[in-house]
Coordinates of C-alpha atoms in Angstrom, one line a residue:
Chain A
X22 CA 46.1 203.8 -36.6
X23 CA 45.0 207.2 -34.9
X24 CA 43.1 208.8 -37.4
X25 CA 44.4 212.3 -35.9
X26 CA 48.2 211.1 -35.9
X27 CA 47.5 209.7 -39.9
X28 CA 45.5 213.3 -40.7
X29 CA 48.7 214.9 -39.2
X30 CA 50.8 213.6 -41.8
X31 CA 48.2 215.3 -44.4
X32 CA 48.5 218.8 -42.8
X33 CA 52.4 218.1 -43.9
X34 CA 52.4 216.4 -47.3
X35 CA 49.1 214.4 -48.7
X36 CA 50.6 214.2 -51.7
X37 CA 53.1 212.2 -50.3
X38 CA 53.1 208.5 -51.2
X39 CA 52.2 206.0 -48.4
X40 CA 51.6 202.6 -49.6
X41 CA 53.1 200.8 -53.1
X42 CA 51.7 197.1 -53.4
X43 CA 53.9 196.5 -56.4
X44 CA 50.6 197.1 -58.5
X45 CA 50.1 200.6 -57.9
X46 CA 50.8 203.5 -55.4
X47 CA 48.6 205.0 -53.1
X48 CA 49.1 208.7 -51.6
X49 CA 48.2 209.7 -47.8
X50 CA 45.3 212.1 -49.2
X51 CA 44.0 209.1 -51.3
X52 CA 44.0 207.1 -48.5
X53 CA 42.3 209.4 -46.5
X54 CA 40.0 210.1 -48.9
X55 CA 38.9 206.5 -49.4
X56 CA 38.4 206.3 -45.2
X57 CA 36.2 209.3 -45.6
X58 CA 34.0 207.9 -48.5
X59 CA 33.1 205.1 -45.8
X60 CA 32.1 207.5 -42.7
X61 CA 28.4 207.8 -43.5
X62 CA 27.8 204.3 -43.8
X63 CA 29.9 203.2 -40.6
X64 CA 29.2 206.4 -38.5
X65 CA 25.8 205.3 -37.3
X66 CA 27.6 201.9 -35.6
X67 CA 30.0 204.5 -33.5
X68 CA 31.0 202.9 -30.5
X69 CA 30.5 199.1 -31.8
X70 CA 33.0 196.6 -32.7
X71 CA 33.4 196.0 -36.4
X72 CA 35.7 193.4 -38.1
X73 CA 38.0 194.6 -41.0
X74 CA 38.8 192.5 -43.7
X75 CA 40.4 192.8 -46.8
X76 CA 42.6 191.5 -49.4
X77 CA 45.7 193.9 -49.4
X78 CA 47.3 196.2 -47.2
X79 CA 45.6 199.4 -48.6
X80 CA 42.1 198.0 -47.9
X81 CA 43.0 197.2 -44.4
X82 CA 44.7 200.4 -43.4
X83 CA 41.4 202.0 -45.2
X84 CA 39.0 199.6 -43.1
X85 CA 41.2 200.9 -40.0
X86 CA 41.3 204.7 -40.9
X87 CA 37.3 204.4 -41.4
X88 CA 36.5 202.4 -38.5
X89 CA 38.2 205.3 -36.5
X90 CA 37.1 208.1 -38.0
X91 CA 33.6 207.0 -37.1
X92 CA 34.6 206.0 -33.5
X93 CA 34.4 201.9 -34.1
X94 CA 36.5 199.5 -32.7
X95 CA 38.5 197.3 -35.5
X96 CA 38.8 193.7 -35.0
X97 CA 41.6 192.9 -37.3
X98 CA 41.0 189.3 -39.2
X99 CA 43.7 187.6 -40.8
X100 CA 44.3 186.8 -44.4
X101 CA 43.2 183.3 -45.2
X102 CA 41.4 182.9 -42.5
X103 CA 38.2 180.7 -43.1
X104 CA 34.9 182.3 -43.9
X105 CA 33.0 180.0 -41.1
X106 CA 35.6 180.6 -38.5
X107 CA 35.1 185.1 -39.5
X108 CA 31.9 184.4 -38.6
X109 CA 32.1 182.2 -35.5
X110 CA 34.5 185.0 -33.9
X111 CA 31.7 187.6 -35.3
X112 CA 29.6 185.9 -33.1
X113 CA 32.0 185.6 -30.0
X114 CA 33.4 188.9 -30.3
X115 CA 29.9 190.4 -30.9
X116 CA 31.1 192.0 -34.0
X117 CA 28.0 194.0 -35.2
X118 CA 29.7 193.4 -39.0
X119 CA 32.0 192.7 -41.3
X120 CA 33.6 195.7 -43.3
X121 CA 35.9 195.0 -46.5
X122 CA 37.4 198.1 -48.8
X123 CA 38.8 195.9 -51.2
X124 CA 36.0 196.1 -53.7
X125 CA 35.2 199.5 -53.7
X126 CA 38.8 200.5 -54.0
X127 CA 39.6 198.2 -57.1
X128 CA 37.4 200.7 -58.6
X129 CA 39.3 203.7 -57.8
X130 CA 41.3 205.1 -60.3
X131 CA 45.0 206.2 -59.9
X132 CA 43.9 209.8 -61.0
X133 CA 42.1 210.9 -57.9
X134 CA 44.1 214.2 -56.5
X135 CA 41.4 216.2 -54.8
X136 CA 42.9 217.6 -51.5
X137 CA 40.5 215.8 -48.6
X138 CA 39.2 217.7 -46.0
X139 CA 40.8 217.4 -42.8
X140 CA 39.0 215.8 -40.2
X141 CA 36.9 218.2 -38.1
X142 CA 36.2 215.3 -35.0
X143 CA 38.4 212.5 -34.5
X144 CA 37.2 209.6 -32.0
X145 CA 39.8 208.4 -29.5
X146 CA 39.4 204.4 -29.4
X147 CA 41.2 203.1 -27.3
X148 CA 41.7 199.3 -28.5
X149 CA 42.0 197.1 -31.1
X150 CA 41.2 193.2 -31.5
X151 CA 43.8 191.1 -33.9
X152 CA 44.6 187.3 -33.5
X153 CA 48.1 185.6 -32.5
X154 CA 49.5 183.6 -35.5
X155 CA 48.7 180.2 -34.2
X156 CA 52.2 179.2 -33.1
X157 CA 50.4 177.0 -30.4
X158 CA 46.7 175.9 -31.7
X159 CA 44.1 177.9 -33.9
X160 CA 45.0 181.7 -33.7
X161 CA 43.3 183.5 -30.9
X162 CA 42.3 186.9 -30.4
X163 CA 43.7 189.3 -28.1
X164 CA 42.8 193.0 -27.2
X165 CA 45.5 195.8 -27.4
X166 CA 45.4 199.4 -26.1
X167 CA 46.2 201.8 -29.2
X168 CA 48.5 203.8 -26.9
X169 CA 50.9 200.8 -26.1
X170 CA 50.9 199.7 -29.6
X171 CA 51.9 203.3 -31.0
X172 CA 54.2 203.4 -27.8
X173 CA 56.7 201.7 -29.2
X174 CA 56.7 204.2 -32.2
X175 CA 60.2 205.5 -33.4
X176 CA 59.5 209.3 -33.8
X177 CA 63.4 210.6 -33.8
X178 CA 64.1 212.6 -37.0
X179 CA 66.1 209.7 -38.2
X180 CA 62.6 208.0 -38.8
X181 CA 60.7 210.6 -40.2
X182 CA 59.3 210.3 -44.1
X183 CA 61.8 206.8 -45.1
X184 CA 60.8 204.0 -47.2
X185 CA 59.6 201.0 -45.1
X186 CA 59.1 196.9 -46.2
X187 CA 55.9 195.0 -44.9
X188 CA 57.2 191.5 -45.3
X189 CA 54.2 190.1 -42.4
X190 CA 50.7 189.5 -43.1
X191 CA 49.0 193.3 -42.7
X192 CA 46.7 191.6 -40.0
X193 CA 49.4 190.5 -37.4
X194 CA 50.8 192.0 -34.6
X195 CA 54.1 192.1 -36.5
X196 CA 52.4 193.7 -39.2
X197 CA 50.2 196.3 -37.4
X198 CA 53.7 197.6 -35.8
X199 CA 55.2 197.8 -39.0
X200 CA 51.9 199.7 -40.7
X201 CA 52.3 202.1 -37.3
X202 CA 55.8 202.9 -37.2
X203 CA 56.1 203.7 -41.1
X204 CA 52.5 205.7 -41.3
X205 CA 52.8 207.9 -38.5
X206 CA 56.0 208.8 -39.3
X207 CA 55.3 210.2 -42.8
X208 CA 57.3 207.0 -44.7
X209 CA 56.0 205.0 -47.7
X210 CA 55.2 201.0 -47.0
X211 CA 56.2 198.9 -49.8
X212 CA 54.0 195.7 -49.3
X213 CA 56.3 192.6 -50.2
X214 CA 53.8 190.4 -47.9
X215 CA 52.7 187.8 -50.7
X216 CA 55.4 188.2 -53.3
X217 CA 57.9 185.7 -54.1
X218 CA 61.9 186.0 -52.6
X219 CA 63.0 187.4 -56.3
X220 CA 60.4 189.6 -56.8
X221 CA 60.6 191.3 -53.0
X222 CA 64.3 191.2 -53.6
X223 CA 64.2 193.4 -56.6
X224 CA 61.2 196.3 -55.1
X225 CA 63.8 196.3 -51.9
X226 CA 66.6 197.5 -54.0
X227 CA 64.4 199.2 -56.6
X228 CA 61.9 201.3 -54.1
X229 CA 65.1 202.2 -52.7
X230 CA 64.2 200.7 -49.1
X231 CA 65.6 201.9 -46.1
X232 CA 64.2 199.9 -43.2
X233 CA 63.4 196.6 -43.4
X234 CA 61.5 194.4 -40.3
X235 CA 61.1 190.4 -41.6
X236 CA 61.6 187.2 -40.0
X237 CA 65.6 185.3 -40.6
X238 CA 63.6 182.5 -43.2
X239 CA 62.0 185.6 -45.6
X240 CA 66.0 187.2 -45.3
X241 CA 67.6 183.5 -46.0
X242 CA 65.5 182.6 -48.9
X243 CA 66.6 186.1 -50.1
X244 CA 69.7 185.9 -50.4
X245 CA 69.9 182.1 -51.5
X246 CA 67.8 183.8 -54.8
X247 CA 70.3 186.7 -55.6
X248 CA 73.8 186.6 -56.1
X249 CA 76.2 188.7 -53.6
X250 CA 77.0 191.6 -56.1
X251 CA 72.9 192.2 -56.4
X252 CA 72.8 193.9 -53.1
X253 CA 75.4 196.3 -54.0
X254 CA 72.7 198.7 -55.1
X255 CA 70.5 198.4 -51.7
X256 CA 70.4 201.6 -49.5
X257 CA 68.9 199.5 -46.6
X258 CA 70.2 201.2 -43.5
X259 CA 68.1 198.9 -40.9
X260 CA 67.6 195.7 -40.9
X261 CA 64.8 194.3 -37.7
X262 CA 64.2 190.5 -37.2
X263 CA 61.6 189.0 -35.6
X264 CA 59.3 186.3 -35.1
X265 CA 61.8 183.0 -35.1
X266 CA 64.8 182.5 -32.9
X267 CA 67.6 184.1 -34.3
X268 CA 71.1 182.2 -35.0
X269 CA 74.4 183.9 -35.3
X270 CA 74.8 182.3 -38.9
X271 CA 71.8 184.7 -40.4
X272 CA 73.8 187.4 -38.7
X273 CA 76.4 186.7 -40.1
X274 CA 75.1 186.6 -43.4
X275 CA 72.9 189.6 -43.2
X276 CA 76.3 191.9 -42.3
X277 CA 78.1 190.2 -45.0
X278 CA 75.3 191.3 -47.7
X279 CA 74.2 194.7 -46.0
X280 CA 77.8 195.9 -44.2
X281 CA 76.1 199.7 -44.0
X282 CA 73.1 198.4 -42.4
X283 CA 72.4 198.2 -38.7
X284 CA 70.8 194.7 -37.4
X285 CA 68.5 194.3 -34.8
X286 CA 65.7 192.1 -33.6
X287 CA 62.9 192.2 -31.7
X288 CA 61.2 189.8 -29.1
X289 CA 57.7 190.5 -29.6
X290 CA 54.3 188.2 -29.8
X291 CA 50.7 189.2 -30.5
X292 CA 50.1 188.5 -26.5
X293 CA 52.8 190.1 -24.7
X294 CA 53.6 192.8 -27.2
X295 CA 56.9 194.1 -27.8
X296 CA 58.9 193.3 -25.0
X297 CA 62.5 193.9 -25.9
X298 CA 65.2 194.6 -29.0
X299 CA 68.6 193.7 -29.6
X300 CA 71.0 195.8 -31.6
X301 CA 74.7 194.2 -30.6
X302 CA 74.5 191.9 -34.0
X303 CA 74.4 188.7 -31.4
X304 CA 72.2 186.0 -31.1
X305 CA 70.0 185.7 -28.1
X306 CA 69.8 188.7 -25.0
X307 CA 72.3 190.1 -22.8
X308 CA 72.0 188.2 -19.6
X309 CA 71.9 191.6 -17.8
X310 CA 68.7 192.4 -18.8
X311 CA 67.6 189.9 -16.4
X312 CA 68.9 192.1 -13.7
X313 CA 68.5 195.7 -15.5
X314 CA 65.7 195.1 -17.2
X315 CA 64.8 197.0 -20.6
X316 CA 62.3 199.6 -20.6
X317 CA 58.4 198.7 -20.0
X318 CA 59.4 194.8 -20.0
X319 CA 60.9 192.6 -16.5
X320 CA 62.4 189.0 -17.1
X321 CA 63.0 185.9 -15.5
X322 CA 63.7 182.4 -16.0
X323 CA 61.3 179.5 -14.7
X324 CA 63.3 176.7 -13.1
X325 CA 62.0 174.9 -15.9
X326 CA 64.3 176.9 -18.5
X327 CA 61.4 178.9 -19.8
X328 CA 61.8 182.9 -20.0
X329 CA 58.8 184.9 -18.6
X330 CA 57.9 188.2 -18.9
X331 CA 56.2 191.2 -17.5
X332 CA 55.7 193.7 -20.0
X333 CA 53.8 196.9 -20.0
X334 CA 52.6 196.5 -23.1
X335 CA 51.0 193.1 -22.7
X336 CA 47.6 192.1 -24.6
X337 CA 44.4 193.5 -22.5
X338 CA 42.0 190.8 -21.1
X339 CA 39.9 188.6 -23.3
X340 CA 36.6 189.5 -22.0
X341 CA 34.1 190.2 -25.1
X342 CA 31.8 191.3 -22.8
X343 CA 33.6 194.1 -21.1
X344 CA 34.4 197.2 -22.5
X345 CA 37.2 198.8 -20.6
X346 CA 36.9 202.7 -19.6
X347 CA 40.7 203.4 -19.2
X348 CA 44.0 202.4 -19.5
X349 CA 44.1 200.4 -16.1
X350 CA 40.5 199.0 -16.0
X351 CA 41.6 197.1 -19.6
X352 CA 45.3 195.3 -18.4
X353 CA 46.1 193.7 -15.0
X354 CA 49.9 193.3 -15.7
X355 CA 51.2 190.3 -14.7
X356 CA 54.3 187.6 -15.4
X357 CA 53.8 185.5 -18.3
X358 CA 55.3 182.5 -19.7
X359 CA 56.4 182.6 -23.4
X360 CA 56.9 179.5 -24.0
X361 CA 60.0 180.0 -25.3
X362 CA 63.2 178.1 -23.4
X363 CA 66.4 179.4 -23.0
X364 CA 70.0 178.9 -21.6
X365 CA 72.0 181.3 -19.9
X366 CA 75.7 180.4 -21.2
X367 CA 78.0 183.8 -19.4
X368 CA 76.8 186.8 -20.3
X369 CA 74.4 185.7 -22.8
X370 CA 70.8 184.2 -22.7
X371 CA 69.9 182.2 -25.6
X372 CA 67.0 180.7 -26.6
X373 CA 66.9 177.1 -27.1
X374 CA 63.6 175.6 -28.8
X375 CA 60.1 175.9 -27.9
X376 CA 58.2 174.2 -24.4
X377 CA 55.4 173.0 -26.4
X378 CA 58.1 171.2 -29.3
X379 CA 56.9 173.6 -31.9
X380 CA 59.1 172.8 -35.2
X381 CA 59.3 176.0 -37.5
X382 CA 60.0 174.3 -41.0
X383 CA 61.0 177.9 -42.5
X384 CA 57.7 180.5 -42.0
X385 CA 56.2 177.0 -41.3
X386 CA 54.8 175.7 -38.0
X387 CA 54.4 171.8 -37.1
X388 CA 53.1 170.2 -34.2
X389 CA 54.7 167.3 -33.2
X390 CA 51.4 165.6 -32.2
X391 CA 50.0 165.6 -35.7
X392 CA 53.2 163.6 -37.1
X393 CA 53.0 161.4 -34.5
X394 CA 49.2 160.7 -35.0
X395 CA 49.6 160.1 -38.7
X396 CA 52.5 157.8 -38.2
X397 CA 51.6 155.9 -35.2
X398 CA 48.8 154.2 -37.8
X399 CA 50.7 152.9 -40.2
X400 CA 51.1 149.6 -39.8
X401 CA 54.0 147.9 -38.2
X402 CA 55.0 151.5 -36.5
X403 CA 55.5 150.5 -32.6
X404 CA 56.8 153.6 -31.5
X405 CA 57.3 157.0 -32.6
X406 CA 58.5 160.6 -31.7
X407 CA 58.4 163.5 -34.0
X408 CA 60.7 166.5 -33.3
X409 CA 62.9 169.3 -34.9
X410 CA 66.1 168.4 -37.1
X411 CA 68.1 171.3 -36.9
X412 CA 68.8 172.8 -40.3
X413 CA 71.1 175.3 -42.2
X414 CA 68.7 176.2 -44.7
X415 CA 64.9 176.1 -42.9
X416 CA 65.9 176.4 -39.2
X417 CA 64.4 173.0 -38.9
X418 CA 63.2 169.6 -40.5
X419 CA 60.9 167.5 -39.0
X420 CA 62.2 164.2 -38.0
X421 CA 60.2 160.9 -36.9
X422 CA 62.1 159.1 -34.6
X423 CA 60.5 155.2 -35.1
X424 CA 60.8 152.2 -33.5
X425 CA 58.9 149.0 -35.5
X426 CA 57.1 145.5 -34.3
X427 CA 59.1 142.8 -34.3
X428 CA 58.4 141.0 -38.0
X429 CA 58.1 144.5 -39.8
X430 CA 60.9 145.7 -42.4
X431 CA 62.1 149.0 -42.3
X432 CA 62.7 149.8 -46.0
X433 CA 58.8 148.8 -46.1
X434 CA 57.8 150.8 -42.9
X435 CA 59.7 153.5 -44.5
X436 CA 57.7 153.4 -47.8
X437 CA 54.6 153.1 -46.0
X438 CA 55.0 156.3 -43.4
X439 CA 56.1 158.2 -46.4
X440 CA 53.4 157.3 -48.5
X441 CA 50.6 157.9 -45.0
X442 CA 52.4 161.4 -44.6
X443 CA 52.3 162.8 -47.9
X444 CA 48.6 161.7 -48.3
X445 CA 47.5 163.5 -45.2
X446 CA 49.8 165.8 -44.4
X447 CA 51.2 169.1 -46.1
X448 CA 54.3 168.7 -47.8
X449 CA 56.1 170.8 -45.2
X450 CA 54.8 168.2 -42.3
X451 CA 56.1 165.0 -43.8
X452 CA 59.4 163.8 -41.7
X453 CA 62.2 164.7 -43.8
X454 CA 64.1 162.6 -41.9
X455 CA 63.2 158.7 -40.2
X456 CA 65.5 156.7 -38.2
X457 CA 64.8 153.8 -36.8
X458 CA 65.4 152.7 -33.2
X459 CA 65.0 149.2 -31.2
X460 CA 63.3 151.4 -28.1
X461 CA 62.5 155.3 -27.5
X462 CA 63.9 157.0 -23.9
X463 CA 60.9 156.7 -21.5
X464 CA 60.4 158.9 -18.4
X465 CA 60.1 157.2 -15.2
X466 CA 55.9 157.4 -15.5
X467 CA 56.1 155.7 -19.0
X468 CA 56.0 158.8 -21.1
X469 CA 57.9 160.0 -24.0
X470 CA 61.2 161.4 -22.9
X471 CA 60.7 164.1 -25.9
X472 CA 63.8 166.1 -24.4
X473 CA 66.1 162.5 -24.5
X474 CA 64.8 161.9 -28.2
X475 CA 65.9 165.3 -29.0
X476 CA 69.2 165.6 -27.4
X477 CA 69.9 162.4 -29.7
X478 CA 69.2 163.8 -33.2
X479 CA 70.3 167.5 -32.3
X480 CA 73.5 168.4 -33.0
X481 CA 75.9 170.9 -30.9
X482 CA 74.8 174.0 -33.0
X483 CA 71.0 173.7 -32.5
Chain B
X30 CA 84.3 158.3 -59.8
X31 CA 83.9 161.5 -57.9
X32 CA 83.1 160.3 -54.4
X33 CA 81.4 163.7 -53.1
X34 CA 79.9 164.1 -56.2
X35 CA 78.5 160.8 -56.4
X36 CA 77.1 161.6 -52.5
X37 CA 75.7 164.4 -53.8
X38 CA 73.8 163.1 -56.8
X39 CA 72.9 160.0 -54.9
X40 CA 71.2 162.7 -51.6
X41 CA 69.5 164.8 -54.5
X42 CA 68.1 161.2 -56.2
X43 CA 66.6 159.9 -52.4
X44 CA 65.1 163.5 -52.1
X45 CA 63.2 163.6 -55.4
X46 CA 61.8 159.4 -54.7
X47 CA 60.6 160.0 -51.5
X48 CA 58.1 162.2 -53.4
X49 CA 57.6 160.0 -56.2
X50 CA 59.8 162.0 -58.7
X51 CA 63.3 161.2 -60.7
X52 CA 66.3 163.4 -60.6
X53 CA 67.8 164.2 -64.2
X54 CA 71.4 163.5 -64.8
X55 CA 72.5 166.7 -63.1
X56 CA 75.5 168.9 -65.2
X57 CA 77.8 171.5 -63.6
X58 CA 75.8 174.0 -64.9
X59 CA 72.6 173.0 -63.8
X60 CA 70.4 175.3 -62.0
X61 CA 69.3 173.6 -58.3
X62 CA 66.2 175.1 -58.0
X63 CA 65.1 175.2 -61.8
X64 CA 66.1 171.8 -63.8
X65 CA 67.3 169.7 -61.2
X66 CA 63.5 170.8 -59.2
X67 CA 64.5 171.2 -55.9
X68 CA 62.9 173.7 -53.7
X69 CA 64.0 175.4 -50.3
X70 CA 62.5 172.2 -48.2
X71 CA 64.1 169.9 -50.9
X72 CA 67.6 171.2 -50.2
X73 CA 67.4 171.7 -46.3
X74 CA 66.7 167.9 -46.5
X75 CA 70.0 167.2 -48.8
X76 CA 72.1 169.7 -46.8
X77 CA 70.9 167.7 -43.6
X78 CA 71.7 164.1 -45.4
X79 CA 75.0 165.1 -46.6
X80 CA 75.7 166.0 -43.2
X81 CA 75.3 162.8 -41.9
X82 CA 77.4 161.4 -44.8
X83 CA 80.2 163.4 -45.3
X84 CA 80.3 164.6 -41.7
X85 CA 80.4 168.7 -42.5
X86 CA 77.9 171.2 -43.6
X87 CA 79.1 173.6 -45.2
X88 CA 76.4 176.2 -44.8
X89 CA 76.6 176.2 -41.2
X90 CA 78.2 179.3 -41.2
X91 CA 75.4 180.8 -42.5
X92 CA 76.3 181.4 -46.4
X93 CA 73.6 181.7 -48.7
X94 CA 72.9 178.6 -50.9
X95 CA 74.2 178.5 -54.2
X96 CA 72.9 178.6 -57.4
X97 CA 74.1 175.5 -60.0
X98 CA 74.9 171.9 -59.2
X99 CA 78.5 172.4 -60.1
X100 CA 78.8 175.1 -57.6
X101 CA 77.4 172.7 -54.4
X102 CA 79.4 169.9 -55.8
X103 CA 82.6 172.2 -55.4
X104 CA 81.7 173.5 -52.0
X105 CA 81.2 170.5 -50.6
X106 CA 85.3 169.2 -52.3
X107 CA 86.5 172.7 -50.7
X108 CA 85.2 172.4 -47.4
X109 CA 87.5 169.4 -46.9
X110 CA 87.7 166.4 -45.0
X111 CA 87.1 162.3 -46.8
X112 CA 83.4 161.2 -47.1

C-alpha cells in the first residue's frame, strides 16, 4: 500500500470505515493513525528491509502503512508460518527486524476519533517481498514492484467506496491485491479469511458485500451450508475466482445463487502476477488470447501441454543482495512456465491438472510423493501411485493406485495402509480411495507412467 | 429393502470405519454434517463411491450438497437409472 494513495482517501473521508474483522471496525483515520504512532520507532531503519507480521488483517495493513511512511521495505510473512523458518528468511533476506502491530493495537480502544495529520513526506518504495503459497515445495519468496501490483487496480467510478470480502490469507499475493484494490479505492474490507463457511456466509449478506474475490472450494462449501432462499438477501454484484482451476459446474452454481452478479476469474500466482481474467462465465481461456493476447500478459503452449507466460507484471529477481534503482534494473521479463497443463478443445483452452501431479483436496494441496513414500512401507505394498480422484464436492480425492506381493491379502493391505496413512499423514492426505492392480503402466525406462495411472481412474469430466 | 438407500447407508458406514468411527442408524431427517458426522472430505469420498456403485453422480452438475440424509437418499432415487 502507497502511503500517499491510502492518505488520499483521508483528504476525502477518514471517518470512513476500511476494515471490519467481524470483531470490531476500524476507520481509515484510525488506521492511519495507528501507522503514524509507529514512525519514530521505524524511521531511523529508512531504507532497510523489515518483515511484517501479525495476527489479523488490520495489523498487517498497519505494519505496511508504517513501514512506508518511514521509507522501509515490507517483507510480508505468512500467517502460520513457523517461528524458526521467520527467522531463517530474516537471515536470508537480511531483514534488519521483525515488526508486529497486533499487540499494541489490541489495546486501542474503539473510541479513538482524532483527525490524524496528513502526511507531510511520503517515501516512494518501490518493492515488496511476500512468499508463494507452497503449491510446489516450502513457500518461497518473491519480490514485486509496488507499481505493477497497484497496476492492476480498478479505479472506474464503479469501484470507488463499495464493500469488499478478504476470503485469502492477508499475506498472499491473492490477498495483497485484494487489500490494494478495496483500500485505494475508498471501500471497506470485511475480513472472512479464518471464519467458518456459515459464519462468512452470514457477514456477506449482512455487511451488505458487493464484490467478492475467493477461490471455487471457499464458494462451494458456501453454498453446501446455506439453503438457496438465504442468498436472496445478498447484494453481491461481482463475484472473482481464483487460485484453483475453475469447472463449469461452480459456474453454474454461482449464477444459479447470485443471478445479478457478474462472474469472473483471474489467472494469477505470487510469481507471475496477474496475468489474465475471464468474464464470459466459461471455464478455462478463449483460445484467441493465444494469438491476441490480453493486455501486459503473451501466452503459449509448450509441446509438452504446459501454458507459459510472459507477463509484465512478473515477480522481480530473487537476489537479496541487490537493491534495484528502477523499474527495469529490478525485472528482466521473460517466458515462464506455470506449471499448469492445458488442452485446446476449438475455441477454448482449458486447463487440465497440474505438471508436477499436484492434488488440491479442497484449499488443500498434496504431493503425490509423500503418499507414495508412506505407503510404499507398509508391508506387502509392491507397487504404488498416488494421484488425483476427480470430485464433485473437493475438486479432488487422493487415490493410491496399489499393486501387492504375491502372498499378501488385500482386505489386510488395505487395513494396514489406512492405518500407516492416518498415523503420519493429515487427514486430508490419506487416499480416500485404494484399488488394487496386478501391475502399474511403466514407461519404456522403467518409470511410473503417472499420466497412464491417471487416465485410468479419471473420469471424462476431469 | 431400499436398494439406493441401503448403497447409501452402507458408503456413509465404510467412510466412518476407515477412520475408526460407527455410523448411527441414519433417519430422513438426519442432518449429514451434524448427527450422522460427516464432514466436506467425508462426503466427497461417499459422492465418489456411490459413483462407482450406482454409476451417476448426481452433483456433477454442480448443485450444492444437501442438507439431511433423507434429502441425499432422494436425489440419488430421482436421478434415475438401477444400482
Amino acid at each position: 500500500m502507497i502511503a500517499e494513495q491510502f492518505a488520499e482517501q483521508l483528504r476525502l473521508d477518514g471517518s470512513r470505515l476500511a476494515l471490519r474483522t467481524g470483531k470490531r471496525d476500524w476507520s481509515y483515520a484510525q488506521l492511519f493513525e495507528q501507522a503514524q504512532s509507529f514512525e519514530e520507532q521505524l524511521s531511523p531503519l529508512a531504507g532497510r528491509r523489515l518483515g511484517i507480521l501479525g495476527n489479523d488483517l488490520p495489523s498487517r495493513v498497519v505494519g505496511l502503512l508504517a513501514a512506508n511512511l518511514s521509507g522501509i521495505t515490507p517483507c510480508l510473512f505468512p500467517c502460520g508460518m513457523k517461528r524458526s523458518t521467520i527467522e531463517e528468511w530474516k537471515e536470508r533476506l537480511g531483514l534488519v527486524d521483525l515488526f508486529d502491530a497486533s499487540e499494541s493495537l489490541s489495546k486501542i480502544s474503539n473510541q479513538i476519533s482524532i483527525q490524524p495529520l496528513l502526511p507531510t513526506r511520503t517515501a516512494y518504495l518501490p518493492t515488496l517481498w511476500l512468499f508463494t503459497s507452497g503449491t510446489t515445495g516450502p513457500p518461497q519468496p518473491v519480490r514485486h514492484i509496488w507499481q505493477a501490483l497497484t497496476s492492476t487496480v480498478r479505479i472506474e467510478p464503479r469501484y470507488q467506496h463499495r464493500r469488499w470480502l478478504l476470503a485469502y490469507d492477508p499475506a498472499s499475493f491473492a490477498g495483497l491485491q485484494v487489500i490494494l484494490q478495496a483500500l485505494l479505492t475508498g471501500g471497506t474490507l470485511s475480513d472472512v479469511s479464518q471464519a467458518a463457511p456459515e459464519e462468512a456466509a452470514r457477514r456477506i449478506v449482512e455487511e451488505k458485500i458487493g464484490f467478492a474475490s475467493a477461490t471455487p472450494t471457499f464458494w462451494r462449501m458456501l453454498l453446501g451450508a446455506t439453503d438457496s432462499s438465504f442468498w436472496k438477501r445478498s447484494v453481491l454484484e461481482q463475484i472473482t475466482l481464483g487460485g484453483e482451476t475453475i469447472s463449469e459446474a461452480t459456474l453454474i452454481a454461482l449464477k444459479a445463487a447470485f443471478p445479478q452478479a457478474r462472474i469472473s476469474h483471474i489467472y494469477a500466482t505470487s510469481e507471475l502476477g496477474v496475468c489474465f481474467s475471464v468474464s464470459d462465465g466459461l471455464a478455462g481461456f478463449p483460445a484467441s488470447y493465444l494469438q491476441t493476447p490480453p493486455a501486459g500478459c503473451q501466452l503459449r503452449i509448450s509441446e509438452e501441454g504446459e501454458l507459459e507466460v510472459l507477463s509484465n507484471r512478473q515477480a522481480a529477481a530473487f537476489d537479496p543482495q541487490f537493491e534495484p534503482a528502477t523499474e527495469r534494473d529490478a525485472v528482466k521479463t521473460h517466458w515462464q512456465a506455470t506449471g499448469d497443463l492445458v488442452e485446446q478443445s476449438g475455441n477454448r483452452v482449458y486447463f487440465v491438472g497440474r505438471k508436477s501431479g499436484v492434488i488440491h483436496v479442497g484449499g488443500d494441496k498434496v504431493m503425490p510423493e509423500e503418499v507414495e513414500a508412506v505407503i510404499r512401507n507398509v508391508p506387502g505394498v509392491a507397487e504404488v501411485c498416488v494421484s488425483g480422484h476427480p470430485s464433485s464436492v473437493l475438486g479432488a480425492i487422493v487415490r493410491a493406485d496399489v499393486v501387492v506381493s504375491p502372498d499378501a491379502d488385500t482386505k489386510d493391505v488395505r487395513a494396514s495402509i489406512l492405518a500407516a496413512c492416518q498415523e503420519q499423514l493429515p487427514r486430508h492426505k490419506v487416499p480416500a480411495m485404494i484399488e488394487f492392480h496386478t501391475t502399474l503402466p511403466r514407461t519404456g525406462s522403467g518409470k511410473l507412467a503417472r499420466s497412464k495411472v491417471a487416465e485410468q481412474s479419471q473420469g471424462p469430466n476431469s | 429393502m431400499n436398494s439406493i438407500r441401503q448403497t447409501i447407508i452402507e458408503t456413509m458406514a465404510q467412510a466412518h470405519a476407515d477412520r475408526g468411527r460407527t455410523l448411527p442408524p441414519p433417519q430422513d431427517g438426519d442432518s449429514l454434517t451434524g448427527t450422522l458426522g460427516l464432514d466436506s472430505l467425508d462426503l466427497a469420498v461417499v459422492v465418489v463411491r456411490l459413483e462407482q456403485r450406482l454409476g451417476r453422480d448426481p452433483f456433477r452438475d454442480g448443485r450444492p450438497l444437501v442438507a439431511t440424509f433423507g434429502e441425499l437418499v432422494a436425489l440419488y432415487e430421482q436421478s434415475g437409472g438401477k444400482p
